[in-house]
């Protein structure tokens, strides 16, 4: 059994959010079981490859009447022995150009290049199963089956976030010279000439997974189904929920070089206090180890992450009490970033940092007592797990993977209603429960000792691959 794991992001080579964490850690876990797995990602402009990488194939693909040279680099995912292929193409993928601004074109070319390369491999080198992730890779089965005539491989398609379907009016199938009838565009797509890229993958995959059990149920509902729940319901028997794991080697407070002071569950109270006071000093907050620090880390995505609840609570000055501090780290929607800064303006116990900063994120997990996660929906969510690893208690909306991984009152707290006041009440009630030092210490210990490794979930993927391999 040979697996090709194809994804847009893989830490540490390239990461924007949780997708990058998964791309960098699930293949590692599967590789450690002895599975023949290779990782494949696009060579984004910012990716710098180390000495382990060399070009192993050069080929061309034809797109929009252009002949595009493609290079396939092979090396090891840094920090691991996972064979990694990186696809370079300089008009749409690997350089910042006008053409690469159109994401439909960019990933059409990526999928075309990937499939053309796989098609050219000797039979013994071809994968048995291609594991696709999100819309970026969703065109691969279609290209394989309908342009290249490949019939031998099976496809697992993982939905990391159903909100991102990439609906496009760009005539990508014409540019690829794919016969029109090959494309299973659903009725509304045909009518308005839009192509839903994710849907194409979902329709052609042999198995569909999503990143928590709760989310696997939620996506079949009108509330979370992002307008394709009826189609997903038709494919329900092919859908499984497998919760994401964490790269527990990378996110380990006892070895994390980003921290001011490393610590483990043995010396968590003292270790967290040292990180807290150092971070307070770094951010110009009043330095006091007894101050309750509340953190937020995440993409500033107004449709998903509950940013409006935070803005609302900041505006009303109800998020934190007099003795508490709040540190926000996130970047994304620029309007929302401005709203956050405006809402926090003049509140000296609040820091809003709007940039991507991996080191600061880790410092926040280590320094904070509580992490607020008010997501409207959350397919899995990794920050609650990272928070727990670093002894921080998540206070989160009970949805998706947050509901699956947080046990209320044990390793975190959850609230149901998507409402600023409800969020603040949940946070403040968690803090008052934590005033009992014994109780707080017990929760921190349970949180830090919780097993968030990939072991269990990677086994479930292995079982899925094996069942696909033997199915007709
Ligand atoms: P999503 O996949 O929706 O972005 P997750 O909770 O699954 O959310 O994963 C978020 C990941 O991205 C975590 O590793 C988190 O630490 C990281 N992250 C998000 N925003 C930032 C930021 N501004 N700076 C550094 N790391 C960030």
Short mmCIF file of C-alpha atoms and ligand atoms in Angstrom, two decimals:
data_model
loop_
_atom_site.label_atom_id
_atom_site.label_comp_id
_atom_site.label_asym_id
_atom_site.label_seq_id
_atom_site.Cartn_x
_atom_site.Cartn_y
_atom_site.Cartn_z
CA UNK A 1 0.00 0.00 0.00
CA UNK A 2 1.46 3.31 -1.09
CA UNK A 3 -0.09 6.62 0.00
CA UNK A 4 0.40 10.05 -1.56
CA UNK A 5 -0.74 12.72 0.90
CA UNK A 6 -1.44 15.90 -1.05
CA UNK A 7 -2.08 19.16 0.82
CA UNK A 8 -1.58 22.92 0.43
CA UNK A 9 0.28 23.50 3.72
CA UNK A 10 2.72 21.46 5.81
CA UNK A 11 4.59 22.89 8.81
CA UNK A 12 7.40 23.79 9.04
CA UNK A 13 7.69 24.29 5.25
CA UNK A 14 4.52 26.34 4.94
CA UNK A 15 1.76 27.10 7.42
CA UNK A 16 -1.08 29.61 7.62
CA UNK A 17 -3.32 27.82 10.13
CA UNK A 18 -4.32 24.41 11.38
CA UNK A 19 -4.10 22.86 7.90
CA UNK A 20 -0.34 23.38 8.06
CA UNK A 21 -0.17 21.65 11.44
CA UNK A 22 -2.01 18.63 10.03
CA UNK A 23 0.08 18.53 6.83
CA UNK A 24 3.24 18.55 8.92
CA UNK A 25 2.18 15.97 11.48
CA UNK A 26 -0.29 13.35 10.17
CA UNK A 27 2.10 12.03 7.47
CA UNK A 28 4.79 11.82 10.16
CA UNK A 29 2.54 9.73 12.40
CA UNK A 30 1.57 7.41 9.53
CA UNK A 31 5.20 7.08 8.46
CA UNK A 32 6.13 6.08 12.01
CA UNK A 33 3.72 3.13 11.71
CA UNK A 34 5.77 1.89 8.76
CA UNK A 35 3.27 3.06 6.15
CA UNK A 36 4.74 3.95 2.76
CA UNK A 37 3.56 7.56 2.67
CA UNK A 38 4.84 10.60 0.79
CA UNK A 39 3.82 14.20 1.28
CA UNK A 40 3.20 16.48 -1.72
CA UNK A 41 2.76 20.26 -1.50
CA UNK A 42 2.98 23.22 -3.91
CA UNK A 43 6.21 25.23 -3.83
CA UNK A 44 4.75 28.48 -2.52
CA UNK A 45 6.89 31.58 -3.13
CA UNK A 46 8.01 31.76 0.52
CA UNK A 47 9.18 28.14 0.73
CA UNK A 48 12.93 27.69 1.11
CA UNK A 49 14.05 24.11 0.58
CA UNK A 50 17.00 22.71 2.52
CA UNK A 51 19.95 20.68 1.22
CA UNK A 52 17.99 17.44 1.38
CA UNK A 53 15.93 18.56 -1.64
CA UNK A 54 16.86 17.93 -5.28
CA UNK A 55 14.90 18.05 -8.54
CA UNK A 56 13.84 14.51 -9.43
CA UNK A 57 11.57 15.21 -12.40
CA UNK A 58 10.98 17.91 -14.96
CA UNK A 59 7.86 17.94 -17.09
CA UNK A 60 5.43 20.30 -18.78
CA UNK A 61 1.72 20.84 -18.49
CA UNK A 62 -0.58 22.64 -20.85
CA UNK A 63 -2.90 25.25 -19.36
CA UNK A 64 -4.72 28.13 -21.02
CA UNK A 65 -2.84 27.49 -24.29
CA UNK A 66 0.48 27.87 -22.47
CA UNK A 67 3.13 25.21 -22.01
CA UNK A 68 4.28 25.44 -18.40
CA UNK A 69 7.54 23.87 -17.19
CA UNK A 70 7.20 22.03 -13.86
CA UNK A 71 9.91 20.80 -11.51
CA UNK A 72 9.31 18.13 -8.87
CA UNK A 73 11.66 18.49 -5.91
CA UNK A 74 12.19 15.59 -3.53
CA UNK A 75 13.57 15.74 0.00
CA UNK A 76 12.55 15.15 3.60
CA UNK A 77 9.98 17.07 5.57
CA UNK A 78 12.27 18.97 7.98
CA UNK A 79 12.49 17.26 11.36
CA UNK A 80 11.32 13.93 9.96
CA UNK A 81 12.07 11.15 7.47
CA UNK A 82 8.85 11.63 5.52
CA UNK A 83 9.60 11.69 1.76
CA UNK A 84 8.32 15.03 0.52
CA UNK A 85 7.71 16.21 -3.03
CA UNK A 86 7.37 19.92 -3.74
CA UNK A 87 5.81 21.04 -7.02
CA UNK A 88 7.38 24.10 -8.63
CA UNK A 89 5.86 26.06 -11.50
CA UNK A 90 6.75 29.69 -11.99
CA UNK A 91 3.72 31.34 -13.61
CA UNK A 92 0.89 30.26 -11.30
CA UNK A 93 2.40 28.55 -8.25
CA UNK A 94 5.88 29.48 -7.15
CA UNK A 95 6.29 33.16 -7.96
CA UNK A 96 4.09 36.07 -6.98
CA UNK A 97 2.60 37.04 -10.34
CA UNK A 98 -0.73 38.41 -11.56
CA UNK A 99 -1.57 34.88 -12.69
CA UNK A 100 -0.89 33.39 -9.25
CA UNK A 101 -3.37 35.83 -7.68
CA UNK A 102 -6.22 33.78 -9.10
CA UNK A 103 -6.45 30.84 -6.75
CA UNK A 104 -8.62 28.76 -9.05
CA UNK A 105 -5.96 28.98 -11.77
CA UNK A 106 -3.16 28.41 -9.27
CA UNK A 107 -4.60 25.19 -7.88
CA UNK A 108 -5.86 23.98 -11.24
CA UNK A 109 -2.25 24.12 -12.40
CA UNK A 110 -1.04 22.49 -9.18
CA UNK A 111 -3.51 19.61 -9.55
CA UNK A 112 -2.69 19.25 -13.24
CA UNK A 113 1.04 19.18 -12.51
CA UNK A 114 0.60 16.68 -9.67
CA UNK A 115 -1.58 14.36 -11.73
CA UNK A 116 0.62 14.57 -14.82
CA UNK A 117 3.65 13.66 -12.71
CA UNK A 118 1.88 10.74 -10.99
CA UNK A 119 0.61 9.53 -14.38
CA UNK A 120 4.19 9.44 -15.66
CA UNK A 121 5.45 7.25 -12.79
CA UNK A 122 6.26 3.58 -13.30
CA UNK A 123 3.44 1.33 -12.09
CA UNK A 124 5.42 0.22 -9.02
CA UNK A 125 5.94 3.85 -7.98
CA UNK A 126 2.33 4.92 -8.34
CA UNK A 127 0.27 5.39 -5.20
CA UNK A 128 -2.51 3.00 -4.29
CA UNK A 129 -4.37 5.79 -2.53
CA UNK A 130 -4.20 9.55 -2.89
CA UNK A 131 -5.23 11.40 0.25
CA UNK A 132 -6.59 14.81 -0.77
CA UNK A 133 -7.10 17.71 1.59
CA UNK A 134 -9.57 20.56 1.04
CA UNK A 135 -10.48 22.28 -2.21
CA UNK A 136 -6.87 23.01 -3.23
CA UNK A 137 -6.40 19.37 -4.17
CA UNK A 138 -10.00 18.49 -5.04
CA UNK A 139 -9.59 18.53 -8.83
CA UNK A 140 -7.09 15.67 -8.83
CA UNK A 141 -9.51 12.73 -9.20
CA UNK A 142 -11.31 14.53 -11.99
CA UNK A 143 -8.10 15.19 -13.90
CA UNK A 144 -6.87 11.65 -13.30
CA UNK A 145 -10.06 10.03 -14.47
CA UNK A 146 -11.17 12.32 -17.25
CA UNK A 147 -8.03 13.82 -18.76
CA UNK A 148 -5.44 11.16 -18.08
CA UNK A 149 -7.62 8.05 -18.05
CA UNK A 150 -6.14 6.83 -14.73
CA UNK A 151 -8.40 4.24 -13.15
CA UNK A 152 -6.15 2.40 -10.75
CA UNK A 153 -6.03 4.71 -7.72
CA UNK A 154 -8.43 5.34 -4.83
CA UNK A 155 -9.10 8.72 -3.26
CA UNK A 156 -9.70 9.85 0.31
CA UNK A 157 -10.90 13.46 0.52
CA UNK A 158 -10.61 15.21 3.88
CA UNK A 159 -12.70 18.28 4.56
CA UNK A 160 -10.78 20.51 6.95
CA UNK A 161 -13.25 23.37 6.61
CA UNK A 162 -16.44 23.15 4.56
CA UNK A 163 -16.71 26.92 4.37
CA UNK A 164 -13.87 27.02 1.88
CA UNK A 165 -15.25 25.43 -1.28
CA UNK A 166 -13.67 27.74 -3.85
CA UNK A 167 -16.52 28.54 -6.18
CA UNK A 168 -15.13 30.07 -9.34
CA UNK A 169 -16.23 31.53 -12.64
CA UNK A 170 -12.74 31.02 -14.07
CA UNK A 171 -13.15 28.54 -16.94
CA UNK A 172 -10.54 26.20 -15.51
CA UNK A 173 -11.86 23.10 -17.24
CA UNK A 174 -11.62 24.76 -20.62
CA UNK A 175 -8.13 25.95 -19.79
CA UNK A 176 -7.21 22.36 -18.91
CA UNK A 177 -8.94 21.08 -22.03
CA UNK A 178 -11.11 18.77 -20.03
CA UNK A 179 -14.14 17.43 -21.91
CA UNK A 180 -17.14 19.37 -20.54
CA UNK A 181 -19.31 16.32 -19.96
CA UNK A 182 -16.66 14.96 -17.59
CA UNK A 183 -17.50 17.47 -14.98
CA UNK A 184 -20.31 16.59 -12.58
CA UNK A 185 -21.35 20.16 -12.05
CA UNK A 186 -24.52 20.20 -10.02
CA UNK A 187 -27.61 22.00 -11.29
CA UNK A 188 -27.00 25.41 -9.80
CA UNK A 189 -23.38 25.35 -10.88
CA UNK A 190 -24.35 24.81 -14.51
CA UNK A 191 -26.98 27.52 -14.41
CA UNK A 192 -24.75 30.32 -13.23
CA UNK A 193 -21.58 28.91 -14.79
CA UNK A 194 -19.84 28.58 -11.44
CA UNK A 195 -17.63 25.65 -10.61
CA UNK A 196 -17.48 24.44 -7.03
CA UNK A 197 -14.03 22.90 -6.75
CA UNK A 198 -14.47 21.18 -3.39
CA UNK A 199 -17.71 19.60 -4.55
CA UNK A 200 -15.97 18.04 -7.54
CA UNK A 201 -13.58 16.31 -5.14
CA UNK A 202 -16.37 15.23 -2.84
CA UNK A 203 -18.29 13.71 -5.73
CA UNK A 204 -15.31 11.79 -7.07
CA UNK A 205 -13.69 10.60 -3.84
CA UNK A 206 -14.03 6.99 -2.70
CA UNK A 207 -14.11 8.08 0.92
CA UNK A 208 -14.72 11.41 2.63
CA UNK A 209 -13.44 12.29 6.06
CA UNK A 210 -13.71 15.35 8.20
CA UNK A 211 -11.70 16.39 11.18
CA UNK A 212 -13.95 15.59 14.14
CA UNK A 213 -16.93 13.36 14.78
CA UNK A 214 -19.17 16.24 15.77
CA UNK A 215 -18.33 18.16 12.57
CA UNK A 216 -19.06 15.05 10.49
CA UNK A 217 -22.62 15.25 11.82
CA UNK A 218 -22.85 19.05 11.69
CA UNK A 219 -21.99 19.31 7.98
CA UNK A 220 -25.15 17.39 7.14
CA UNK A 221 -27.31 20.13 8.69
CA UNK A 222 -28.59 23.40 7.21
CA UNK A 223 -26.78 25.36 9.92
CA UNK A 224 -23.28 24.07 9.17
CA UNK A 225 -23.70 22.47 5.74
CA UNK A 226 -22.61 25.54 3.73
CA UNK A 227 -25.31 24.90 1.10
CA UNK A 228 -24.09 21.46 0.10
CA UNK A 229 -25.45 19.47 3.05
CA UNK A 230 -28.05 17.79 0.88
CA UNK A 231 -25.39 16.46 -1.45
CA UNK A 232 -23.26 15.40 1.49
CA UNK A 233 -26.25 13.64 2.99
CA UNK A 234 -26.53 11.58 -0.21
CA UNK A 235 -22.90 10.54 0.32
CA UNK A 236 -23.34 10.04 4.08
CA UNK A 237 -22.23 6.42 4.13
CA UNK A 238 -18.83 7.43 2.74
CA UNK A 239 -18.24 10.11 5.41
CA UNK A 240 -16.26 9.51 8.61
CA UNK A 241 -15.16 11.88 11.36
CA UNK A 242 -11.57 11.42 12.54
CA UNK A 243 -10.39 13.99 15.05
CA UNK A 244 -7.07 15.71 14.34
CA UNK A 245 -4.08 15.04 16.51
CA UNK A 246 -1.30 17.40 17.39
CA UNK A 247 2.42 17.33 16.70
CA UNK A 248 3.21 16.72 20.35
CA UNK A 249 6.96 16.91 19.72
CA UNK A 250 6.69 20.38 18.29
CA UNK A 251 4.10 21.59 20.82
CA UNK A 252 5.90 20.48 23.95
CA UNK A 253 6.41 23.04 26.74
CA UNK A 254 9.30 21.08 28.21
CA UNK A 255 11.39 21.43 25.03
CA UNK A 256 9.91 24.50 23.33
CA UNK A 257 12.72 26.96 22.55
CA UNK A 258 10.20 29.75 21.94
CA UNK A 259 9.27 29.95 25.62
CA UNK A 260 10.85 32.22 28.22
CA UNK A 261 11.02 29.20 30.53
CA UNK A 262 10.39 25.56 29.70
CA UNK A 263 8.14 23.59 32.01
CA UNK A 264 6.23 20.33 32.40
CA UNK A 265 3.19 19.22 34.39
CA UNK A 266 5.57 18.70 37.33
CA UNK A 267 6.38 22.41 37.68
CA UNK A 268 3.52 23.97 35.71
CA UNK A 269 2.47 26.61 38.23
CA UNK A 270 5.95 28.05 38.61
CA UNK A 271 6.81 27.59 34.90
CA UNK A 272 3.66 29.35 33.76
CA UNK A 273 4.24 32.21 36.18
CA UNK A 274 7.73 32.78 34.78
CA UNK A 275 6.35 32.82 31.23
CA UNK A 276 3.56 35.12 32.32
CA UNK A 277 5.72 37.79 33.92
CA UNK A 278 8.24 37.72 31.05
CA UNK A 279 5.46 38.10 28.46
CA UNK A 280 3.80 40.87 30.47
CA UNK A 281 7.12 42.72 30.45
CA UNK A 282 7.65 42.09 26.72
CA UNK A 283 4.21 43.45 25.86
CA UNK A 284 4.39 46.40 28.27
CA UNK A 285 1.65 45.07 30.55
CA UNK A 286 1.80 45.47 34.33
CA UNK A 287 4.00 42.65 35.60
CA UNK A 288 2.27 40.54 38.22
CA UNK A 289 2.35 36.76 38.44
CA UNK A 290 -1.02 36.71 40.18
CA UNK A 291 -2.87 38.52 37.41
CA UNK A 292 -5.21 36.25 35.47
CA UNK A 293 -4.14 36.34 31.81
CA UNK A 294 -6.62 35.43 29.11
CA UNK A 295 -5.36 34.72 25.61
CA UNK A 296 -6.71 34.39 22.09
CA UNK A 297 -4.75 32.93 19.16
CA UNK A 298 -6.29 32.43 15.74
CA UNK A 299 -7.01 33.65 12.27
CA UNK A 300 -9.08 36.84 12.15
CA UNK A 301 -11.84 35.23 10.14
CA UNK A 302 -15.11 36.97 10.90
CA UNK A 303 -17.27 34.17 9.54
CA UNK A 304 -15.74 31.50 11.75
CA UNK A 305 -13.73 32.60 14.74
CA UNK A 306 -16.22 34.61 16.78
CA UNK A 307 -14.26 37.83 16.36
CA UNK A 308 -17.47 39.88 16.54
CA UNK A 309 -18.15 38.57 20.05
CA UNK A 310 -14.70 39.69 21.17
CA UNK A 311 -15.14 43.12 19.53
CA UNK A 312 -18.53 43.46 21.20
CA UNK A 313 -17.22 42.48 24.64
CA UNK A 314 -14.24 44.82 24.27
CA UNK A 315 -16.48 47.71 23.23
CA UNK A 316 -18.72 47.16 26.22
CA UNK A 317 -15.62 46.79 28.42
CA UNK A 318 -17.00 43.56 29.89
CA UNK A 319 -14.52 40.96 28.61
CA UNK A 320 -12.12 41.22 31.52
CA UNK A 321 -12.41 42.40 35.11
CA UNK A 322 -10.17 44.98 36.77
CA UNK A 323 -7.52 42.55 37.87
CA UNK A 324 -7.24 40.64 34.60
CA UNK A 325 -5.32 41.01 31.34
CA UNK A 326 -6.20 39.99 27.77
CA UNK A 327 -3.73 39.25 24.97
CA UNK A 328 -5.05 38.78 21.42
CA UNK A 329 -2.89 37.42 18.61
CA UNK A 330 -4.35 37.00 15.14
CA UNK A 331 -4.33 38.29 11.63
CA UNK A 332 -6.64 38.17 8.63
CA UNK A 333 -9.58 40.41 7.79
CA UNK A 334 -8.17 43.95 7.89
CA UNK A 335 -11.50 45.63 8.72
CA UNK A 336 -11.94 43.36 11.71
CA UNK A 337 -8.36 44.00 12.82
CA UNK A 338 -9.12 47.73 12.88
CA UNK A 339 -12.34 47.09 14.83
CA UNK A 340 -10.39 45.11 17.40
CA UNK A 341 -7.79 47.85 17.83
CA UNK A 342 -10.52 50.50 18.08
CA UNK A 343 -12.54 48.50 20.59
CA UNK A 344 -9.49 47.96 22.81
CA UNK A 345 -8.24 51.52 22.51
CA UNK A 346 -7.42 53.07 25.88
CA UNK A 347 -7.82 49.80 27.82
CA UNK A 348 -4.38 49.38 29.33
CA UNK A 349 -4.76 45.76 30.37
CA UNK A 350 -5.42 44.64 26.80
CA UNK A 351 -2.95 43.94 24.00
CA UNK A 352 -4.16 43.37 20.44
CA UNK A 353 -1.38 42.03 18.21
CA UNK A 354 -2.41 41.67 14.59
CA UNK A 355 0.34 39.70 12.86
CA UNK A 356 1.41 36.12 12.30
CA UNK A 357 3.98 35.25 14.94
CA UNK A 358 4.63 31.61 15.79
CA UNK A 359 6.93 32.43 18.71
CA UNK A 360 4.47 34.86 20.29
CA UNK A 361 1.65 32.31 19.85
CA UNK A 362 3.62 29.77 21.86
CA UNK A 363 4.45 32.36 24.53
CA UNK A 364 0.75 33.16 24.86
CA UNK A 365 -0.22 29.50 25.28
CA UNK A 366 2.43 29.18 28.00
CA UNK A 367 1.67 32.45 29.79
CA UNK A 368 -2.12 32.45 29.77
CA UNK A 369 -4.40 30.97 32.39
CA UNK A 370 -7.36 30.74 30.02
CA UNK A 371 -7.73 30.78 26.25
CA UNK A 372 -10.95 32.10 24.78
CA UNK A 373 -12.29 30.29 21.67
CA UNK A 374 -15.70 31.72 20.71
CA UNK A 375 -15.87 30.12 17.22
CA UNK A 376 -19.19 30.12 15.39
CA UNK A 377 -18.11 26.78 13.99
CA UNK A 378 -14.87 24.84 14.36
CA UNK A 379 -14.25 21.70 12.26
CA UNK A 380 -11.61 20.50 14.71
CA UNK A 381 -9.54 23.32 16.17
CA UNK A 382 -6.04 22.75 17.39
CA UNK A 383 -5.61 25.74 19.65
CA UNK A 384 -7.62 24.15 22.47
CA UNK A 385 -5.28 21.17 22.35
CA UNK A 386 -2.17 23.33 22.21
CA UNK A 387 -3.56 25.40 25.09
CA UNK A 388 -4.03 22.25 27.14
CA UNK A 389 -0.49 21.05 26.37
CA UNK A 390 0.79 24.36 27.75
CA UNK A 391 -1.45 24.24 30.84
CA UNK A 392 -3.93 26.85 29.65
CA UNK A 393 -7.65 26.21 30.12
CA UNK A 394 -9.82 26.78 27.03
CA UNK A 395 -13.20 28.45 27.34
CA UNK A 396 -14.83 27.58 24.04
CA UNK A 397 -18.09 27.46 22.15
CA UNK A 398 -19.50 23.96 22.13
CA UNK A 399 -19.21 23.16 18.44
CA UNK A 400 -17.34 20.77 16.14
CA UNK A 401 -14.00 19.55 17.39
CA UNK A 402 -14.15 21.88 20.39
CA UNK A 403 -17.12 19.86 21.64
CA UNK A 404 -15.27 16.60 20.97
CA UNK A 405 -12.03 17.51 22.73
CA UNK A 406 -13.10 19.64 25.70
CA UNK A 407 -14.78 18.01 28.67
CA UNK A 408 -16.59 20.73 30.54
CA UNK A 409 -15.06 21.34 33.96
CA UNK A 410 -12.29 18.78 33.34
CA UNK A 411 -9.83 20.17 30.78
CA UNK A 412 -11.77 23.29 29.82
CA UNK A 413 -15.17 24.94 29.74
CA UNK A 414 -17.77 25.23 26.98
CA UNK A 415 -20.72 27.49 26.31
CA UNK A 416 -23.52 27.00 23.81
CA UNK A 417 -25.02 30.25 22.67
CA UNK A 418 -23.16 32.40 20.13
CA UNK A 419 -23.44 35.60 22.13
CA UNK A 420 -20.93 38.04 23.64
CA UNK A 421 -22.59 38.12 27.06
CA UNK A 422 -22.79 34.32 27.24
CA UNK A 423 -19.10 34.09 26.28
CA UNK A 424 -18.11 36.60 28.99
CA UNK A 425 -20.22 34.84 31.62
CA UNK A 426 -18.63 31.50 30.72
CA UNK A 427 -15.16 33.02 30.93
CA UNK A 428 -15.77 34.73 34.23
CA UNK A 429 -17.42 31.69 35.76
CA UNK A 430 -14.41 29.58 34.66
CA UNK A 431 -12.13 32.11 36.32
CA UNK A 432 -14.09 32.02 39.57
CA UNK A 433 -13.97 28.22 39.60
CA UNK A 434 -10.21 28.55 39.09
CA UNK A 435 -9.90 30.80 42.15
CA UNK A 436 -9.85 27.52 44.03
CA UNK A 437 -6.14 26.91 43.59
CA UNK A 438 -6.37 23.17 44.15
CA UNK A 439 -9.08 22.85 41.53
CA UNK A 440 -7.14 24.99 39.05
CA UNK A 441 -3.93 23.02 39.60
CA UNK A 442 -5.84 19.79 39.10
CA UNK A 443 -7.36 21.00 35.83
CA UNK A 444 -3.96 22.18 34.57
CA UNK A 445 -2.45 18.80 35.37
CA UNK A 446 -5.24 16.87 33.64
CA UNK A 447 -5.02 19.20 30.64
CA UNK A 448 -1.25 18.85 30.30
CA UNK A 449 -1.35 15.08 30.61
CA UNK A 450 -4.14 14.60 28.07
CA UNK A 451 -3.07 12.56 25.08
CA UNK A 452 -3.49 14.68 21.95
CA UNK A 453 -0.97 12.72 19.88
CA UNK A 454 -1.88 11.42 16.44
CA UNK A 455 -1.56 7.77 17.47
CA UNK A 456 -5.23 6.92 17.78
CA UNK A 457 -6.44 9.01 14.81
CA UNK A 458 -3.61 7.99 12.52
CA UNK A 459 -4.58 4.36 13.23
CA UNK A 460 -8.09 5.19 12.08
CA UNK A 461 -6.72 6.59 8.81
CA UNK A 462 -4.61 3.46 8.42
CA UNK A 463 -7.70 1.28 8.86
CA UNK A 464 -9.56 3.43 6.32
CA UNK A 465 -6.73 3.11 3.77
CA UNK A 466 -6.65 -0.67 4.28
CA UNK A 467 -10.38 -1.00 3.80
CA UNK A 468 -10.22 1.07 0.60
CA UNK A 469 -7.36 -0.96 -0.73
CA UNK A 470 -9.36 -4.14 -0.49
CA UNK A 471 -12.70 -2.66 -1.67
CA UNK A 472 -13.77 -2.81 -5.28
P1 LIG B 1 -7.58 27.03 11.76
O1 LIG B 1 -7.14 25.76 11.11
O2 LIG B 1 -9.01 27.36 11.51
O3 LIG B 1 -6.67 28.16 11.44
P2 LIG B 1 -6.76 25.76 14.23
O4 LIG B 1 -7.16 25.99 15.64
O5 LIG B 1 -7.00 24.37 13.71
O6 LIG B 1 -7.48 26.83 13.34
O7 LIG B 1 -5.19 26.04 14.05
C1 LIG B 1 -4.62 27.27 14.17
C2 LIG B 1 -3.11 27.11 14.13
O8 LIG B 1 -2.55 28.32 13.60
C3 LIG B 1 -2.49 26.94 15.49
O9 LIG B 1 -1.27 26.24 15.36
C4 LIG B 1 -2.22 28.40 15.92
O10 LIG B 1 -1.22 28.49 16.90
C5 LIG B 1 -1.77 28.99 14.60
N1 LIG B 1 -2.03 30.42 14.45
C6 LIG B 1 -3.19 31.02 14.12
N2 LIG B 1 -3.02 32.37 14.05
C7 LIG B 1 -1.73 32.61 14.34
C8 LIG B 1 -0.93 33.82 14.43
N3 LIG B 1 -1.45 35.03 14.21
N4 LIG B 1 0.37 33.68 14.75
C9 LIG B 1 0.90 32.44 14.97
N5 LIG B 1 0.22 31.29 14.91
C10 LIG B 1 -1.09 31.36 14.59
#
